Amino acid sequence: LFESYLQSVFANPGDGWEEKKLGDVTTKIGSGATPRGGNESYKDEGISLIRSMNVHDRNFKEKNLAFIDEEQAKDLSNVTLEENDILLNITGASVARCCIIPVEYLPARVNQHVSIIRPKQGVINSYFLNYLLTSKFYKDQLLFTGEQGATRQAITKVQIQDFKICFPKSLPEQRSIASKLDALSAETKKLEAFYQQKLADLDELKKSVLQ
């Protein structure tokens, strides 16, 4: 239900929508690196280092979140995350997964498998753009882009900059669409939980009847 509505919103642009490249509506696009020493160099606490395993569509997962110290963070100062930044996985099996960094994980950096996309706030709303990039219409295009690599799935910085999107010129309209999608997402999650409970109850009933 949710995915089909999401698809219909972005596959059929309305009046007052315009097409632009991501590079024209962002102030930053870029990925980081893994600190020297790899996994062994991670700390128990400190500054968050976001990896591809933390980035899921419209959902940031804290599990296996890595931490680095101030010295390591200094080497990655060019990929310092800010509030409302969008995270996009750019390599491997999880390529094109996309979410917004939750503010509680800041300050943070990203490694080489994750790209920061920082929208121009006066041009495009972060939550609207996150929904757009995770809709099937655009997700399929991103996946196709990722499969053009010679040896593995990967999306380059230039490909992200040149990626074309269509969106309403009006920021209030963008925010309105994002709010409707938020509400529908919450409602469908409630429905899903309700029916999962029903299935579990029916399964218990079946067992008791068989006994």
CSV table of C-alpha atoms in Angstrom, one decimal:
chain,number,residue,atom,x,y,z
A,1,LEU,CA,0.0,0.0,0.0
A,2,PHE,CA,2.7,2.5,1.0
A,3,GLU,CA,5.2,1.6,-1.7
A,4,SER,CA,2.5,1.8,-4.4
A,5,TYR,CA,1.4,5.3,-3.2
A,6,LEU,CA,5.0,6.4,-3.0
A,7,GLN,CA,5.6,5.2,-6.6
A,8,SER,CA,2.5,7.0,-7.9
A,9,VAL,CA,3.6,10.4,-6.3
A,10,PHE,CA,7.0,10.4,-8.1
A,11,ALA,CA,6.2,8.6,-11.3
A,12,ASN,CA,3.5,11.2,-12.2
A,13,PRO,CA,4.9,14.7,-11.6
A,14,GLY,CA,2.2,17.4,-11.3
A,15,ASP,CA,2.0,21.0,-12.5
A,16,GLY,CA,4.7,23.2,-11.1
A,17,TRP,CA,7.3,20.5,-11.0
A,18,GLU,CA,10.8,21.0,-12.5
A,19,GLU,CA,13.6,18.7,-13.5
A,20,LYS,CA,17.2,19.3,-12.2
A,21,LYS,CA,20.4,17.4,-11.6
A,22,LEU,CA,21.2,16.6,-7.9
A,23,GLY,CA,24.3,18.6,-8.2
A,24,ASP,CA,22.3,21.7,-8.9
A,25,VAL,CA,20.1,21.3,-5.8
A,26,THR,CA,22.8,20.3,-3.2
A,27,THR,CA,25.7,22.1,-1.5
A,28,LYS,CA,27.7,18.9,-0.9
A,29,ILE,CA,28.0,15.4,-2.3
A,30,GLY,CA,30.9,13.2,-1.1
A,31,SER,CA,32.0,10.1,0.7
A,32,GLY,CA,34.7,9.5,3.3
A,33,ALA,CA,37.2,6.8,4.1
A,34,THR,CA,38.0,4.0,6.7
A,35,PRO,CA,40.5,5.2,9.3
A,36,ARG,CA,44.0,3.6,9.1
A,37,GLY,CA,43.9,0.2,10.8
A,38,GLY,CA,40.3,-0.6,9.8
A,39,ASN,CA,38.1,-2.3,12.3
A,40,GLU,CA,40.9,-2.6,14.8
A,41,SER,CA,41.1,1.2,15.1
A,42,TYR,CA,37.5,1.8,16.1
A,43,LYS,CA,36.7,3.0,19.6
A,44,ASP,CA,34.0,2.1,22.2
A,45,GLU,CA,32.7,5.7,22.1
A,46,GLY,CA,33.4,9.0,20.5
A,47,ILE,CA,32.4,10.4,17.1
A,48,SER,CA,30.0,8.2,15.0
A,49,LEU,CA,31.4,6.7,11.8
A,50,ILE,CA,28.5,5.8,9.6
A,51,ARG,CA,28.9,2.7,7.5
A,52,SER,CA,26.7,1.1,4.8
A,53,MET,CA,25.2,-1.4,7.3
A,54,ASN,CA,23.7,1.6,9.3
A,55,VAL,CA,21.9,3.0,6.2
A,56,HIS,CA,18.6,1.4,5.3
A,57,ASP,CA,15.7,2.9,3.2
A,58,ARG,CA,14.2,5.7,5.3
A,59,ASN,CA,15.6,4.0,8.4
A,60,PHE,CA,18.9,4.5,10.2
A,61,LYS,CA,20.0,1.4,12.1
A,62,GLU,CA,22.3,1.9,15.2
A,63,LYS,CA,23.4,-1.8,15.3
A,64,ASN,CA,27.2,-2.1,14.7
A,65,LEU,CA,27.7,1.7,14.7
A,66,ALA,CA,31.4,2.4,14.8
A,67,PHE,CA,33.2,5.2,16.7
A,68,ILE,CA,36.4,7.1,16.1
A,69,ASP,CA,38.4,9.6,18.2
A,70,GLU,CA,39.0,13.3,17.6
A,71,GLU,CA,42.3,12.6,15.8
A,72,GLN,CA,40.7,10.2,13.4
A,73,ALA,CA,37.8,12.5,12.9
A,74,LYS,CA,40.2,15.3,11.9
A,75,ASP,CA,41.4,13.3,9.0
A,76,LEU,CA,37.7,13.0,7.8
A,77,SER,CA,36.8,16.6,8.5
A,78,ASN,CA,35.7,17.0,4.8
A,79,VAL,CA,32.9,14.5,5.4
A,80,THR,CA,31.4,16.0,8.6
A,81,LEU,CA,27.7,15.3,8.8
A,82,GLU,CA,25.2,18.0,9.5
A,83,GLU,CA,21.5,18.0,10.5
A,84,ASN,CA,19.2,17.0,7.6
A,85,ASP,CA,22.0,15.4,5.6
A,86,ILE,CA,20.9,12.5,3.5
A,87,LEU,CA,23.1,9.3,3.5
A,88,LEU,CA,23.3,7.2,0.3
A,89,ASN,CA,25.1,3.8,0.1
A,90,ILE,CA,27.3,3.9,-3.0
A,91,THR,CA,28.9,0.5,-3.1
A,92,GLY,CA,28.2,-3.2,-2.7
A,93,ALA,CA,25.0,-5.2,-2.2
A,94,SER,CA,23.2,-2.4,-0.3
A,95,VAL,CA,23.9,0.2,-3.0
A,96,ALA,CA,21.2,2.9,-3.3
A,97,ARG,CA,19.8,2.5,0.2
A,98,CYS,CA,19.1,5.9,1.6
A,99,CYS,CA,18.1,7.7,4.8
A,100,ILE,CA,18.4,10.9,6.8
A,101,ILE,CA,21.0,11.0,9.6
A,102,PRO,CA,19.1,11.2,12.9
A,103,VAL,CA,20.4,14.3,14.9
A,104,GLU,CA,21.1,12.2,18.0
A,105,TYR,CA,24.1,10.5,16.2
A,106,LEU,CA,25.8,13.8,15.4
A,107,PRO,CA,28.7,14.6,15.4
A,108,ALA,CA,29.5,12.0,12.8
A,109,ARG,CA,31.6,11.1,9.7
A,110,VAL,CA,31.0,8.6,6.8
A,111,ASN,CA,33.3,6.0,5.4
A,112,GLN,CA,34.0,5.4,1.7
A,113,HIS,CA,30.9,3.3,1.1
A,114,VAL,CA,28.4,6.1,2.1
A,115,SER,CA,27.9,9.4,0.4
A,116,ILE,CA,26.6,12.6,2.0
A,117,ILE,CA,23.9,14.4,0.0
A,118,ARG,CA,23.3,17.9,1.5
A,119,PRO,CA,20.2,19.6,-0.1
A,120,LYS,CA,20.0,23.3,-0.5
A,121,GLN,CA,17.4,24.0,2.1
A,122,GLY,CA,15.9,26.9,0.2
A,123,VAL,CA,15.4,24.7,-2.8
A,124,ILE,CA,14.5,21.2,-1.8
A,125,ASN,CA,13.3,19.6,1.5
A,126,SER,CA,15.5,16.8,2.9
A,127,TYR,CA,12.6,14.6,3.9
A,128,PHE,CA,10.9,15.1,0.5
A,129,LEU,CA,14.2,14.2,-1.2
A,130,ASN,CA,14.7,11.1,0.9
A,131,TYR,CA,11.2,9.8,-0.1
A,132,LEU,CA,12.0,10.6,-3.7
A,133,LEU,CA,15.3,8.7,-3.7
A,134,THR,CA,13.7,5.7,-2.0
A,135,SER,CA,10.7,5.5,-4.4
A,136,LYS,CA,10.7,2.6,-6.8
A,137,PHE,CA,10.8,5.1,-9.8
A,138,TYR,CA,14.1,6.6,-8.7
A,139,LYS,CA,15.5,3.6,-6.8
A,140,ASP,CA,15.4,1.5,-10.1
A,141,GLN,CA,17.4,4.3,-11.8
A,142,LEU,CA,20.0,4.4,-9.0
A,143,LEU,CA,20.4,0.7,-9.1
A,144,PHE,CA,20.8,0.7,-12.9
A,145,THR,CA,23.5,3.4,-12.4
A,146,GLY,CA,25.2,1.3,-9.8
A,147,GLU,CA,25.3,-1.7,-12.1
A,148,GLN,CA,27.2,0.1,-14.8
A,149,GLY,CA,30.5,-0.4,-12.9
A,150,ALA,CA,33.0,-2.9,-14.5
A,151,THR,CA,33.5,-5.2,-11.6
A,152,ARG,CA,31.0,-4.3,-8.8
A,153,GLN,CA,28.0,-2.3,-7.9
A,154,ALA,CA,29.0,1.3,-7.3
A,155,ILE,CA,27.7,4.8,-7.8
A,156,THR,CA,30.3,7.6,-8.4
A,157,LYS,CA,30.2,11.2,-7.2
A,158,VAL,CA,29.8,12.4,-10.8
A,159,GLN,CA,26.9,10.0,-11.3
A,160,ILE,CA,25.1,11.3,-8.2
A,161,GLN,CA,25.8,14.9,-9.3
A,162,ASP,CA,24.3,14.2,-12.8
A,163,PHE,CA,21.3,12.2,-11.5
A,164,LYS,CA,18.2,13.9,-12.6
A,165,ILE,CA,15.2,14.4,-10.4
A,166,CYS,CA,11.8,16.0,-10.8
A,167,PHE,CA,10.2,17.9,-7.9
A,168,PRO,CA,7.8,20.7,-7.1
A,169,LYS,CA,9.3,24.2,-7.2
A,170,SER,CA,7.2,25.1,-4.1
A,171,LEU,CA,8.8,24.1,-0.7
A,172,PRO,CA,5.4,24.1,1.1
A,173,GLU,CA,4.2,21.6,-1.5
A,174,GLN,CA,7.3,19.4,-0.9
A,175,ARG,CA,6.7,19.6,2.8
A,176,SER,CA,3.0,18.7,2.4
A,177,ILE,CA,3.9,15.6,0.3
A,178,ALA,CA,6.5,14.5,2.9
A,179,SER,CA,3.9,15.0,5.7
A,180,LYS,CA,1.3,12.9,3.9
A,181,LEU,CA,3.9,10.2,3.3
A,182,ASP,CA,4.9,10.3,7.0
A,183,ALA,CA,1.3,9.8,8.0
A,184,LEU,CA,0.6,7.0,5.5
A,185,SER,CA,3.9,5.2,6.5
A,186,ALA,CA,2.9,5.3,10.2
A,187,GLU,CA,-0.6,4.1,9.4
A,188,THR,CA,0.6,1.2,7.2
A,189,LYS,CA,3.1,0.2,10.0
A,190,LYS,CA,0.2,0.1,12.5
A,191,LEU,CA,-1.8,-2.0,10.1
A,192,GLU,CA,1.1,-4.4,9.5
A,193,ALA,CA,1.6,-4.8,13.3
A,194,PHE,CA,-2.2,-5.4,13.7
A,195,TYR,CA,-2.3,-8.1,11.1
A,196,GLN,CA,0.9,-9.8,12.3
A,197,GLN,CA,-0.7,-10.1,15.7
A,198,LYS,CA,-3.8,-11.5,14.1
A,199,LEU,CA,-1.7,-14.1,12.2
A,200,ALA,CA,0.0,-15.0,15.5
A,201,ASP,CA,-3.3,-15.4,17.3
A,202,LEU,CA,-4.7,-17.5,14.5
A,203,ASP,CA,-1.7,-19.7,14.6
A,204,GLU,CA,-2.2,-20.2,18.4
A,205,LEU,CA,-5.9,-21.0,17.8
A,206,LYS,CA,-5.0,-23.6,15.2
A,207,LYS,CA,-2.6,-25.3,17.5
A,208,SER,CA,-5.1,-25.4,20.3
A,209,VAL,CA,-7.8,-26.8,18.0
A,210,LEU,CA,-5.4,-29.5,16.7
A,211,GLN,CA,-4.6,-30.4,20.3
